[in-house]
Amino acid sequence: MRTHSSQESSRNPHSTTNTASKATILVALFFLSPLLAGIPIATEEENSMPSSTRQMSPDVAVTELDVTTPSAMVGGTPTLAPVNHVIIVGSTNQGGSTAEGNVTLKVNGVVVDNRTATITPGGQVNSVMYWDASSLSGTGYEITASWVPSSSSSDSDSSNNQMSLSGVSVAEVESASDIADSLPSDGSSLARALWEGAITVVNTGNQPVDVTAQLTLTPSLGGSSVSLSSSTEQLLPGSLADPPTPANITISFDGSGLEGDYTLSGSLLVSGSTQGSVTIDSRIVSFVALRASLIPANNRNVDPGSQATLNFILQNSGTVEDNFTVTQSNNSDPTNYWVNITDQIHDSTNLLNVDAQQTHAIQIPVEVPADAANGDAVIVTVTVQSDTAGYVLSASTMVMAGGTFSAEIFQNHSHSMGENFANITPGSPEPCNTP
């Protein structure tokens, strides 16, 4: 048996030290294990949550600054009308406890309105604020909405407590612009007929304006110009928070007497306290022998409770095929409709095609209600518009409830001037005998 001398042990002092250290660590872990088991470990979801969500103090953020009264972006500059403005300020409490404080509205650093607010955790408050700019004008205004916590409250993040609108101008602006139209394009061919179209316009200022189209057709070979008829539309201004609503200006002209090339040109007249204009790009159009006719259906008497079909005849008398949109309208009570077909019979996605020198029957089914009184009548109107040339045709037919009756009267006297003669003295009735 081998024995170890004390000298061998002394040659390896680290072995004894390491053994003692390991024993000490194991003893420490034995006593600390119950304590470590009670410490909660943050989940991955909790670690990813922002501090503003985990914290329990209030944190109000100003999230909206909306000017809701007449205003517009003019050349990239927010331009407000000189009126008393209504400004909506939205504030949201992103913290974990109720926030108390004031919503303030400042213009160039001066408080112009103030609201006291209490916002629960996760809640939002929309404060209606006012700024009277009716006597102001000029540029360089800055509108700032701020949240100021009360002395009894707090706010964990002051960096989101305000929102500003800079570079604001105050001035009256009367302007409008065309955004779409159904005018014939450059080089297009038009029928020698009535033409209807529209120009879609929108108010681009902050004042109400009236807009009218001033368009003319000028013959390329010289001669008198033809003015287009136009409706006048009033365009109300929108706001920075709510854009204005577009409107359609209806335009029309009678091209039945036109032939050859014409230049279509003109402008939009914008009228308010002053007048301005918007130029419409000129274009060359040609009037050719595209033509159709619409023959109305015969007027009909239909017994109550019965049905009938009205045949409107569309005839293409031109030398090329044409496509048409087809609509119907009638004056029957919407709650007791006589016409059994949709208003839009053929739209732009389902055009009616009629070859040259051909006809097409547009059938309108009708049903007279069983409770209709004899003599009740409805006018049915069919309108077609050429997709190729833009001209419009319209025809109407009357449908009356009740049957049609006819009668003949035969005289049985032997007057010297013949049996078709009757001598009736004023004030003296003559009997009319019927078999």
Short mmCIF file of C-alpha atoms in Angstrom, two decimals:
data_model
loop_
_atom_site.label_atom_id
_atom_site.label_comp_id
_atom_site.label_asym_id
_atom_site.label_seq_id
_atom_site.Cartn_x
_atom_site.Cartn_y
_atom_site.Cartn_z
CA MET A 1 0.00 0.00 0.00
CA ARG A 2 1.30 3.35 -1.03
CA THR A 3 1.41 6.16 1.50
CA HIS A 4 1.59 9.88 0.74
CA SER A 5 4.05 12.01 2.53
CA SER A 6 3.31 15.47 3.74
CA GLN A 7 5.75 16.74 1.19
CA GLU A 8 3.54 15.50 -1.71
CA SER A 9 0.53 17.33 -0.31
CA SER A 10 2.44 20.49 0.05
CA ARG A 11 3.52 20.26 -3.59
CA ASN A 12 -0.21 20.60 -4.71
CA PRO A 13 -1.75 23.37 -2.58
CA HIS A 14 -4.38 24.40 -5.25
CA SER A 15 -6.15 21.07 -5.02
CA THR A 16 -7.07 21.64 -1.40
CA THR A 17 -8.16 25.23 -2.05
CA ASN A 18 -10.44 24.36 -5.01
CA THR A 19 -12.16 21.65 -3.02
CA ALA A 20 -12.91 24.05 -0.21
CA SER A 21 -14.26 26.71 -2.61
CA LYS A 22 -16.64 24.29 -4.27
CA ALA A 23 -17.97 23.21 -0.92
CA THR A 24 -18.58 26.81 0.10
CA ILE A 25 -20.54 27.56 -3.11
CA LEU A 26 -22.71 24.48 -2.69
CA VAL A 27 -23.57 25.44 0.88
CA ALA A 28 -24.47 28.99 -0.24
CA LEU A 29 -26.72 27.73 -3.02
CA PHE A 30 -28.44 25.42 -0.55
CA PHE A 31 -29.50 28.33 1.64
CA LEU A 32 -30.27 30.76 -1.24
CA SER A 33 -32.44 28.41 -3.34
CA PRO A 34 -35.68 29.07 -1.42
CA LEU A 35 -35.12 32.81 -1.77
CA LEU A 36 -34.34 32.67 -5.51
CA ALA A 37 -37.48 30.66 -6.17
CA GLY A 38 -39.62 33.60 -4.99
CA ILE A 39 -38.14 36.16 -7.44
CA PRO A 40 -40.43 36.65 -10.53
CA ILE A 41 -38.75 36.44 -13.92
CA ALA A 42 -39.88 38.97 -16.55
CA THR A 43 -41.43 37.35 -19.59
CA GLU A 44 -40.31 38.20 -23.12
CA GLU A 45 -43.61 40.02 -23.68
CA GLU A 46 -43.09 42.19 -20.59
CA ASN A 47 -39.54 42.99 -21.62
CA SER A 48 -40.76 44.16 -25.04
CA MET A 49 -43.44 46.48 -23.58
CA PRO A 50 -42.54 50.18 -23.68
CA SER A 51 -41.83 51.87 -20.42
CA SER A 52 -44.78 54.27 -21.00
CA THR A 53 -47.13 51.26 -20.86
CA ARG A 54 -45.52 49.64 -17.81
CA GLN A 55 -45.30 52.79 -15.75
CA MET A 56 -48.25 53.68 -13.55
CA SER A 57 -48.10 57.48 -13.61
CA PRO A 58 -50.10 59.57 -16.15
CA ASP A 59 -48.65 60.21 -19.60
CA VAL A 60 -50.78 62.48 -21.79
CA ALA A 61 -49.93 62.86 -25.48
CA VAL A 62 -51.45 65.52 -27.75
CA THR A 63 -52.37 63.49 -30.85
CA GLU A 64 -54.59 65.78 -32.95
CA LEU A 65 -54.68 69.44 -33.98
CA ASP A 66 -57.49 69.84 -36.53
CA VAL A 67 -58.71 73.14 -37.98
CA THR A 68 -62.35 72.44 -38.87
CA THR A 69 -63.41 75.87 -40.17
CA PRO A 70 -62.77 77.40 -43.65
CA SER A 71 -59.12 76.80 -44.49
CA ALA A 72 -57.01 75.23 -47.22
CA MET A 73 -53.48 74.36 -48.23
CA VAL A 74 -52.58 77.07 -50.74
CA GLY A 75 -49.25 76.47 -52.44
CA GLY A 76 -48.20 74.25 -49.54
CA THR A 77 -49.09 76.90 -46.93
CA PRO A 78 -51.95 76.33 -44.44
CA THR A 79 -54.16 79.34 -45.12
CA LEU A 80 -57.02 80.15 -42.78
CA ALA A 81 -59.92 82.45 -43.55
CA PRO A 82 -60.21 85.52 -41.29
CA VAL A 83 -63.03 84.07 -39.15
CA ASN A 84 -63.51 82.72 -35.64
CA HIS A 85 -61.94 79.27 -36.00
CA VAL A 86 -62.93 76.01 -34.35
CA ILE A 87 -59.92 73.82 -33.63
CA ILE A 88 -60.25 70.28 -32.26
CA VAL A 89 -57.39 69.15 -30.00
CA GLY A 90 -57.18 65.44 -29.23
CA SER A 91 -55.37 64.28 -26.07
CA THR A 92 -54.78 60.63 -25.07
CA ASN A 93 -53.64 59.31 -21.69
CA GLN A 94 -51.07 56.59 -22.41
CA GLY A 95 -50.21 56.16 -18.74
CA GLY A 96 -51.51 53.90 -16.01
CA SER A 97 -53.36 56.39 -13.79
CA THR A 98 -55.79 59.27 -14.23
CA ALA A 99 -54.38 62.52 -15.56
CA GLU A 100 -55.66 65.94 -14.59
CA GLY A 101 -54.65 69.17 -16.26
CA ASN A 102 -55.38 71.76 -18.92
CA VAL A 103 -55.48 71.67 -22.71
CA THR A 104 -54.24 75.04 -23.95
CA LEU A 105 -54.26 76.59 -27.40
CA LYS A 106 -51.58 79.15 -28.16
CA VAL A 107 -50.97 81.31 -31.21
CA ASN A 108 -47.43 82.66 -31.44
CA GLY A 109 -46.93 81.76 -27.77
CA VAL A 110 -50.04 83.57 -26.49
CA VAL A 111 -52.83 81.49 -24.91
CA VAL A 112 -56.07 82.02 -26.86
CA ASP A 113 -58.15 79.23 -25.29
CA ASN A 114 -57.96 76.77 -22.42
CA ARG A 115 -59.89 73.67 -21.28
CA THR A 116 -59.68 71.69 -18.03
CA ALA A 117 -59.66 67.95 -18.58
CA THR A 118 -59.56 64.70 -16.63
CA ILE A 119 -58.41 61.71 -18.67
CA THR A 120 -58.61 58.13 -17.42
CA PRO A 121 -55.92 55.58 -18.37
CA GLY A 122 -56.27 54.76 -22.07
CA GLY A 123 -58.90 57.46 -22.48
CA GLN A 124 -59.05 60.27 -25.02
CA VAL A 125 -60.50 63.76 -24.84
CA ASN A 126 -61.34 65.95 -27.84
CA SER A 127 -61.33 69.57 -26.75
CA VAL A 128 -63.20 72.12 -28.87
CA MET A 129 -61.02 75.24 -28.92
CA TYR A 130 -61.55 78.65 -30.51
CA TRP A 131 -59.25 81.19 -32.11
CA ASP A 132 -60.81 84.42 -33.33
CA ALA A 133 -58.81 85.44 -36.41
CA SER A 134 -61.57 87.59 -37.90
CA SER A 135 -59.54 90.79 -37.56
CA LEU A 136 -56.17 89.28 -38.45
CA SER A 137 -54.18 88.88 -41.65
CA GLY A 138 -50.66 88.05 -42.69
CA THR A 139 -48.26 85.13 -42.47
CA GLY A 140 -45.99 83.40 -39.97
CA TYR A 141 -48.55 82.32 -37.37
CA GLU A 142 -47.86 79.23 -35.27
CA ILE A 143 -50.73 77.37 -33.61
CA THR A 144 -49.71 75.16 -30.68
CA ALA A 145 -51.86 72.77 -28.63
CA SER A 146 -50.38 71.71 -25.27
CA TRP A 147 -51.18 69.55 -22.29
CA VAL A 148 -50.25 71.12 -18.94
CA PRO A 149 -50.66 68.78 -15.93
CA SER A 150 -52.23 70.25 -12.82
CA SER A 151 -50.21 70.73 -9.63
CA SER A 152 -51.88 67.64 -8.12
CA SER A 153 -51.07 65.47 -11.12
CA SER A 154 -47.94 64.52 -13.04
CA ASP A 155 -46.79 63.46 -16.49
CA SER A 156 -44.10 60.86 -17.08
CA ASP A 157 -43.14 62.02 -20.59
CA SER A 158 -43.29 65.71 -21.43
CA SER A 159 -41.89 65.22 -24.94
CA ASN A 160 -45.33 64.34 -26.35
CA ASN A 161 -47.28 67.07 -24.59
CA GLN A 162 -47.72 69.41 -27.54
CA MET A 163 -48.40 69.62 -31.27
CA SER A 164 -47.90 72.61 -33.56
CA LEU A 165 -49.02 73.90 -36.96
CA SER A 166 -46.37 76.29 -38.26
CA GLY A 167 -46.18 78.78 -41.12
CA VAL A 168 -49.90 79.59 -41.01
CA SER A 169 -51.33 82.42 -43.11
CA VAL A 170 -54.58 84.29 -42.52
CA ALA A 171 -56.15 85.63 -45.72
CA GLU A 172 -59.24 85.35 -47.91
CA VAL A 173 -58.60 83.08 -50.88
CA GLU A 174 -61.17 82.65 -53.66
CA SER A 175 -60.09 79.91 -56.04
CA ALA A 176 -61.27 76.72 -57.71
CA SER A 177 -59.82 74.08 -59.98
CA ASP A 178 -61.03 71.47 -62.44
CA ILE A 179 -60.07 67.93 -61.45
CA ALA A 180 -61.83 65.90 -64.18
CA ASP A 181 -64.07 66.35 -67.21
CA SER A 182 -65.93 64.49 -69.93
CA LEU A 183 -65.01 67.00 -72.63
CA PRO A 184 -64.09 65.45 -75.98
CA SER A 185 -60.38 64.78 -76.23
CA ASP A 186 -58.12 66.40 -78.79
CA GLY A 187 -58.68 64.90 -82.23
CA SER A 188 -61.95 63.17 -81.36
CA SER A 189 -64.97 62.94 -83.66
CA LEU A 190 -68.38 64.21 -82.58
CA ALA A 191 -71.80 63.61 -84.03
CA ARG A 192 -73.81 66.44 -85.49
CA ALA A 193 -76.29 66.32 -82.63
CA LEU A 194 -77.00 67.53 -79.10
CA TRP A 195 -73.98 66.95 -76.84
CA GLU A 196 -73.86 66.89 -73.04
CA GLY A 197 -70.93 66.59 -70.66
CA ALA A 198 -69.57 67.80 -67.35
CA ILE A 199 -66.53 69.36 -65.72
CA THR A 200 -65.78 68.32 -62.13
CA VAL A 201 -64.56 71.25 -60.06
CA VAL A 202 -63.49 71.74 -56.46
CA ASN A 203 -62.98 74.75 -54.20
CA THR A 204 -59.26 75.21 -53.57
CA GLY A 205 -59.58 78.33 -51.41
CA ASN A 206 -61.28 79.19 -48.13
CA GLN A 207 -64.19 81.30 -49.41
CA PRO A 208 -67.42 80.22 -51.18
CA VAL A 209 -67.33 80.81 -54.94
CA ASP A 210 -69.61 80.36 -57.96
CA VAL A 211 -68.08 78.56 -60.94
CA THR A 212 -69.34 78.67 -64.54
CA ALA A 213 -67.78 77.23 -67.68
CA GLN A 214 -67.19 79.68 -70.53
CA LEU A 215 -66.40 77.50 -73.53
CA THR A 216 -66.71 78.11 -77.27
CA LEU A 217 -66.40 76.13 -80.48
CA THR A 218 -64.53 78.09 -83.16
CA PRO A 219 -64.49 76.77 -86.76
CA SER A 220 -60.99 76.21 -88.11
CA LEU A 221 -61.95 77.64 -91.52
CA GLY A 222 -63.42 80.80 -90.02
CA GLY A 223 -66.95 81.78 -89.18
CA SER A 224 -69.11 82.34 -86.12
CA SER A 225 -68.23 80.64 -82.84
CA VAL A 226 -70.72 78.53 -80.90
CA SER A 227 -71.00 79.11 -77.15
CA LEU A 228 -71.57 76.13 -74.88
CA SER A 229 -74.34 76.27 -72.30
CA SER A 230 -73.17 75.82 -68.71
CA SER A 231 -74.70 75.43 -65.29
CA THR A 232 -73.35 77.49 -62.39
CA GLU A 233 -72.32 75.67 -59.24
CA GLN A 234 -71.64 77.17 -55.83
CA LEU A 235 -68.58 75.59 -54.25
CA LEU A 236 -68.27 75.78 -50.48
CA PRO A 237 -64.81 75.75 -48.91
CA GLY A 238 -63.50 72.83 -46.93
CA SER A 239 -61.01 72.86 -44.08
CA LEU A 240 -57.61 71.46 -43.22
CA ALA A 241 -59.43 68.66 -41.39
CA ASP A 242 -62.16 68.03 -43.98
CA PRO A 243 -61.48 68.56 -47.72
CA PRO A 244 -64.18 70.26 -49.85
CA THR A 245 -66.76 68.30 -51.83
CA PRO A 246 -66.35 68.37 -55.64
CA ALA A 247 -69.28 69.33 -57.90
CA ASN A 248 -70.13 68.81 -61.56
CA ILE A 249 -70.74 71.71 -63.94
CA THR A 250 -73.08 70.53 -66.70
CA ILE A 251 -72.23 71.75 -70.20
CA SER A 252 -73.98 71.18 -73.52
CA PHE A 253 -74.25 72.40 -77.10
CA ASP A 254 -76.26 71.65 -80.22
CA GLY A 255 -73.93 70.36 -82.90
CA SER A 256 -76.62 69.46 -85.42
CA GLY A 257 -75.59 72.34 -87.70
CA LEU A 258 -71.83 71.94 -87.32
CA GLU A 259 -69.48 70.28 -89.76
CA GLY A 260 -65.72 69.98 -90.04
CA ASP A 261 -62.99 70.90 -87.54
CA TYR A 262 -63.58 73.20 -84.55
CA THR A 263 -61.37 74.42 -81.71
CA LEU A 264 -62.92 73.87 -78.29
CA SER A 265 -61.45 76.35 -75.81
CA GLY A 266 -62.31 78.60 -72.89
CA SER A 267 -62.07 78.83 -69.13
CA LEU A 268 -63.84 78.46 -65.82
CA LEU A 269 -65.13 81.74 -64.38
CA VAL A 270 -64.64 81.80 -60.60
CA SER A 271 -66.79 84.47 -58.94
CA GLY A 272 -66.88 85.67 -55.36
CA SER A 273 -66.14 89.13 -54.04
CA THR A 274 -63.71 89.18 -56.97
CA GLN A 275 -63.50 87.28 -60.25
CA GLY A 276 -60.85 84.95 -61.58
CA SER A 277 -60.53 82.28 -64.23
CA VAL A 278 -59.04 78.86 -64.81
CA THR A 279 -57.97 78.07 -68.37
CA ILE A 280 -59.27 74.90 -70.00
CA ASP A 281 -56.79 73.33 -72.42
CA SER A 282 -57.92 73.87 -76.01
CA ARG A 283 -58.46 70.95 -78.36
CA ILE A 284 -59.50 70.25 -81.96
CA VAL A 285 -62.70 68.24 -82.53
CA SER A 286 -64.36 67.14 -85.77
CA PHE A 287 -68.09 66.91 -86.47
CA VAL A 288 -68.97 63.91 -88.62
CA ALA A 289 -72.10 62.10 -89.74
CA LEU A 290 -72.53 59.92 -86.67
CA ARG A 291 -76.23 59.92 -85.94
CA ALA A 292 -78.98 57.87 -84.37
CA SER A 293 -82.66 58.36 -83.61
CA LEU A 294 -84.80 57.12 -80.73
CA ILE A 295 -88.45 56.34 -81.47
CA PRO A 296 -90.74 56.23 -78.41
CA ALA A 297 -93.01 53.31 -77.68
CA ASN A 298 -96.73 53.75 -78.34
CA ASN A 299 -98.76 55.13 -75.47
CA ARG A 300 -100.48 52.23 -73.73
CA ASN A 301 -103.61 51.61 -71.70
CA VAL A 302 -103.06 48.67 -69.36
CA ASP A 303 -105.66 47.15 -67.06
CA PRO A 304 -104.81 47.33 -63.33
CA GLY A 305 -102.96 44.18 -62.31
CA SER A 306 -101.76 43.53 -65.87
CA GLN A 307 -98.35 43.75 -67.51
CA ALA A 308 -97.06 45.17 -70.78
CA THR A 309 -93.76 45.79 -72.57
CA LEU A 310 -92.82 49.16 -74.05
CA ASN A 311 -90.56 49.00 -77.11
CA PHE A 312 -88.36 52.05 -77.68
CA ILE A 313 -86.57 51.77 -81.04
CA LEU A 314 -82.97 52.99 -81.30
CA GLN A 315 -81.87 53.37 -84.92
CA ASN A 316 -78.26 54.00 -85.93
CA SER A 317 -78.54 55.98 -89.15
CA GLY A 318 -74.81 56.70 -89.32
CA THR A 319 -72.23 55.02 -91.47
CA VAL A 320 -70.30 53.34 -88.62
CA GLU A 321 -71.29 51.35 -85.55
CA ASP A 322 -71.88 53.19 -82.29
CA ASN A 323 -72.08 52.33 -78.60
CA PHE A 324 -74.62 53.77 -76.17
CA THR A 325 -75.41 54.08 -72.50
CA VAL A 326 -79.13 53.60 -71.81
CA THR A 327 -81.12 54.81 -68.80
CA GLN A 328 -84.81 54.93 -67.95
CA SER A 329 -86.72 57.17 -65.58
CA ASN A 330 -90.38 57.41 -64.65
CA ASN A 331 -92.63 59.31 -62.30
CA SER A 332 -94.31 56.38 -60.57
CA ASP A 333 -94.40 56.24 -56.79
CA PRO A 334 -91.16 54.58 -55.57
CA THR A 335 -93.21 52.58 -53.07
CA ASN A 336 -95.50 51.33 -55.83
CA TYR A 337 -93.20 51.13 -58.84
CA TRP A 338 -94.73 50.46 -62.27
CA VAL A 339 -91.47 49.78 -64.15
CA ASN A 340 -89.79 46.39 -63.71
CA ILE A 341 -86.24 47.25 -64.79
CA THR A 342 -83.26 49.07 -63.30
CA ASP A 343 -82.68 52.74 -64.03
CA GLN A 344 -79.25 52.06 -65.56
CA ILE A 345 -79.98 49.58 -68.35
CA HIS A 346 -76.60 49.89 -70.09
CA ASP A 347 -73.73 51.71 -68.37
CA SER A 348 -70.15 52.46 -69.42
CA THR A 349 -69.09 48.92 -68.54
CA ASN A 350 -71.95 47.32 -70.50
CA LEU A 351 -72.52 49.52 -73.55
CA LEU A 352 -75.26 48.83 -76.07
CA ASN A 353 -73.68 48.27 -79.50
CA VAL A 354 -75.70 49.10 -82.62
CA ASP A 355 -74.22 48.53 -86.06
CA ALA A 356 -74.51 51.13 -88.82
CA GLN A 357 -77.97 51.28 -90.41
CA GLN A 358 -79.34 48.88 -87.79
CA THR A 359 -82.04 49.18 -85.13
CA HIS A 360 -82.36 47.86 -81.60
CA ALA A 361 -85.48 47.54 -79.44
CA ILE A 362 -85.05 48.80 -75.89
CA GLN A 363 -87.71 46.92 -73.94
CA ILE A 364 -89.19 48.39 -70.77
CA PRO A 365 -91.49 45.99 -68.86
CA VAL A 366 -94.26 47.66 -66.86
CA GLU A 367 -96.84 46.34 -64.44
CA VAL A 368 -99.84 48.44 -63.43
CA PRO A 369 -100.67 47.88 -59.74
CA ALA A 370 -103.92 46.06 -59.11
CA ASP A 371 -105.19 48.91 -56.94
CA ALA A 372 -104.47 51.60 -59.55
CA ALA A 373 -107.50 53.71 -60.43
CA ASN A 374 -108.62 54.08 -64.02
CA GLY A 375 -106.93 57.15 -65.43
CA ASP A 376 -103.78 56.88 -63.30
CA ALA A 377 -100.80 57.42 -65.58
CA VAL A 378 -97.01 57.19 -65.54
CA ILE A 379 -94.54 58.78 -67.96
CA VAL A 380 -91.61 56.51 -68.86
CA THR A 381 -88.57 58.23 -70.38
CA VAL A 382 -85.64 56.47 -72.03
CA THR A 383 -82.38 58.38 -72.54
CA VAL A 384 -79.42 57.17 -74.59
CA GLN A 385 -76.00 58.76 -74.97
CA SER A 386 -73.48 57.93 -77.66
CA ASP A 387 -70.23 56.78 -76.13
CA THR A 388 -68.40 57.53 -79.37
CA ALA A 389 -69.73 61.01 -80.07
CA GLY A 390 -71.37 62.08 -76.82
CA TYR A 391 -74.76 63.14 -78.23
CA VAL A 392 -77.92 62.48 -76.21
CA LEU A 393 -81.34 61.24 -77.35
CA SER A 394 -84.47 61.03 -75.24
CA ALA A 395 -88.04 59.78 -75.78
CA SER A 396 -91.08 59.39 -73.52
CA THR A 397 -94.20 57.22 -73.45
CA MET A 398 -97.30 57.33 -71.25
CA VAL A 399 -98.81 54.26 -69.60
CA MET A 400 -102.37 54.72 -68.31
CA ALA A 401 -104.36 52.41 -66.07
CA GLY A 402 -107.64 51.22 -67.59
CA GLY A 403 -108.93 49.96 -70.92
CA THR A 404 -109.56 51.90 -74.13
CA PHE A 405 -113.17 52.24 -75.29
CA SER A 406 -114.63 53.51 -78.59
CA ALA A 407 -118.18 54.15 -79.76
CA GLU A 408 -120.16 55.32 -82.80
CA ILE A 409 -123.41 57.30 -82.86
CA PHE A 410 -125.99 56.63 -85.59
CA GLN A 411 -128.93 58.97 -86.14
CA ASN A 412 -132.30 57.56 -87.25
CA HIS A 413 -134.08 60.76 -88.36
CA SER A 414 -134.91 61.69 -91.93
CA HIS A 415 -133.82 65.32 -92.15
CA SER A 416 -133.82 66.75 -95.65
CA MET A 417 -130.06 67.45 -95.39
CA GLY A 418 -129.27 63.85 -94.60
CA GLU A 419 -129.00 61.49 -91.71
CA ASN A 420 -125.73 63.03 -90.53
CA PHE A 421 -127.41 66.37 -89.94
CA ALA A 422 -129.18 67.36 -86.75
CA ASN A 423 -130.95 70.68 -86.16
CA ILE A 424 -130.43 71.43 -82.48
CA THR A 425 -131.97 74.62 -81.20
CA PRO A 426 -130.18 76.30 -78.28
CA GLY A 427 -132.05 75.61 -75.09
CA SER A 428 -134.04 72.76 -76.64
CA PRO A 429 -132.63 69.34 -75.79
CA GLU A 430 -132.73 66.64 -78.41
CA PRO A 431 -132.96 63.00 -77.35
CA CYS A 432 -130.14 60.68 -78.36
CA ASN A 433 -131.57 57.20 -78.70
CA THR A 434 -129.17 54.28 -78.52
CA PRO A 435 -130.11 50.77 -79.53
#
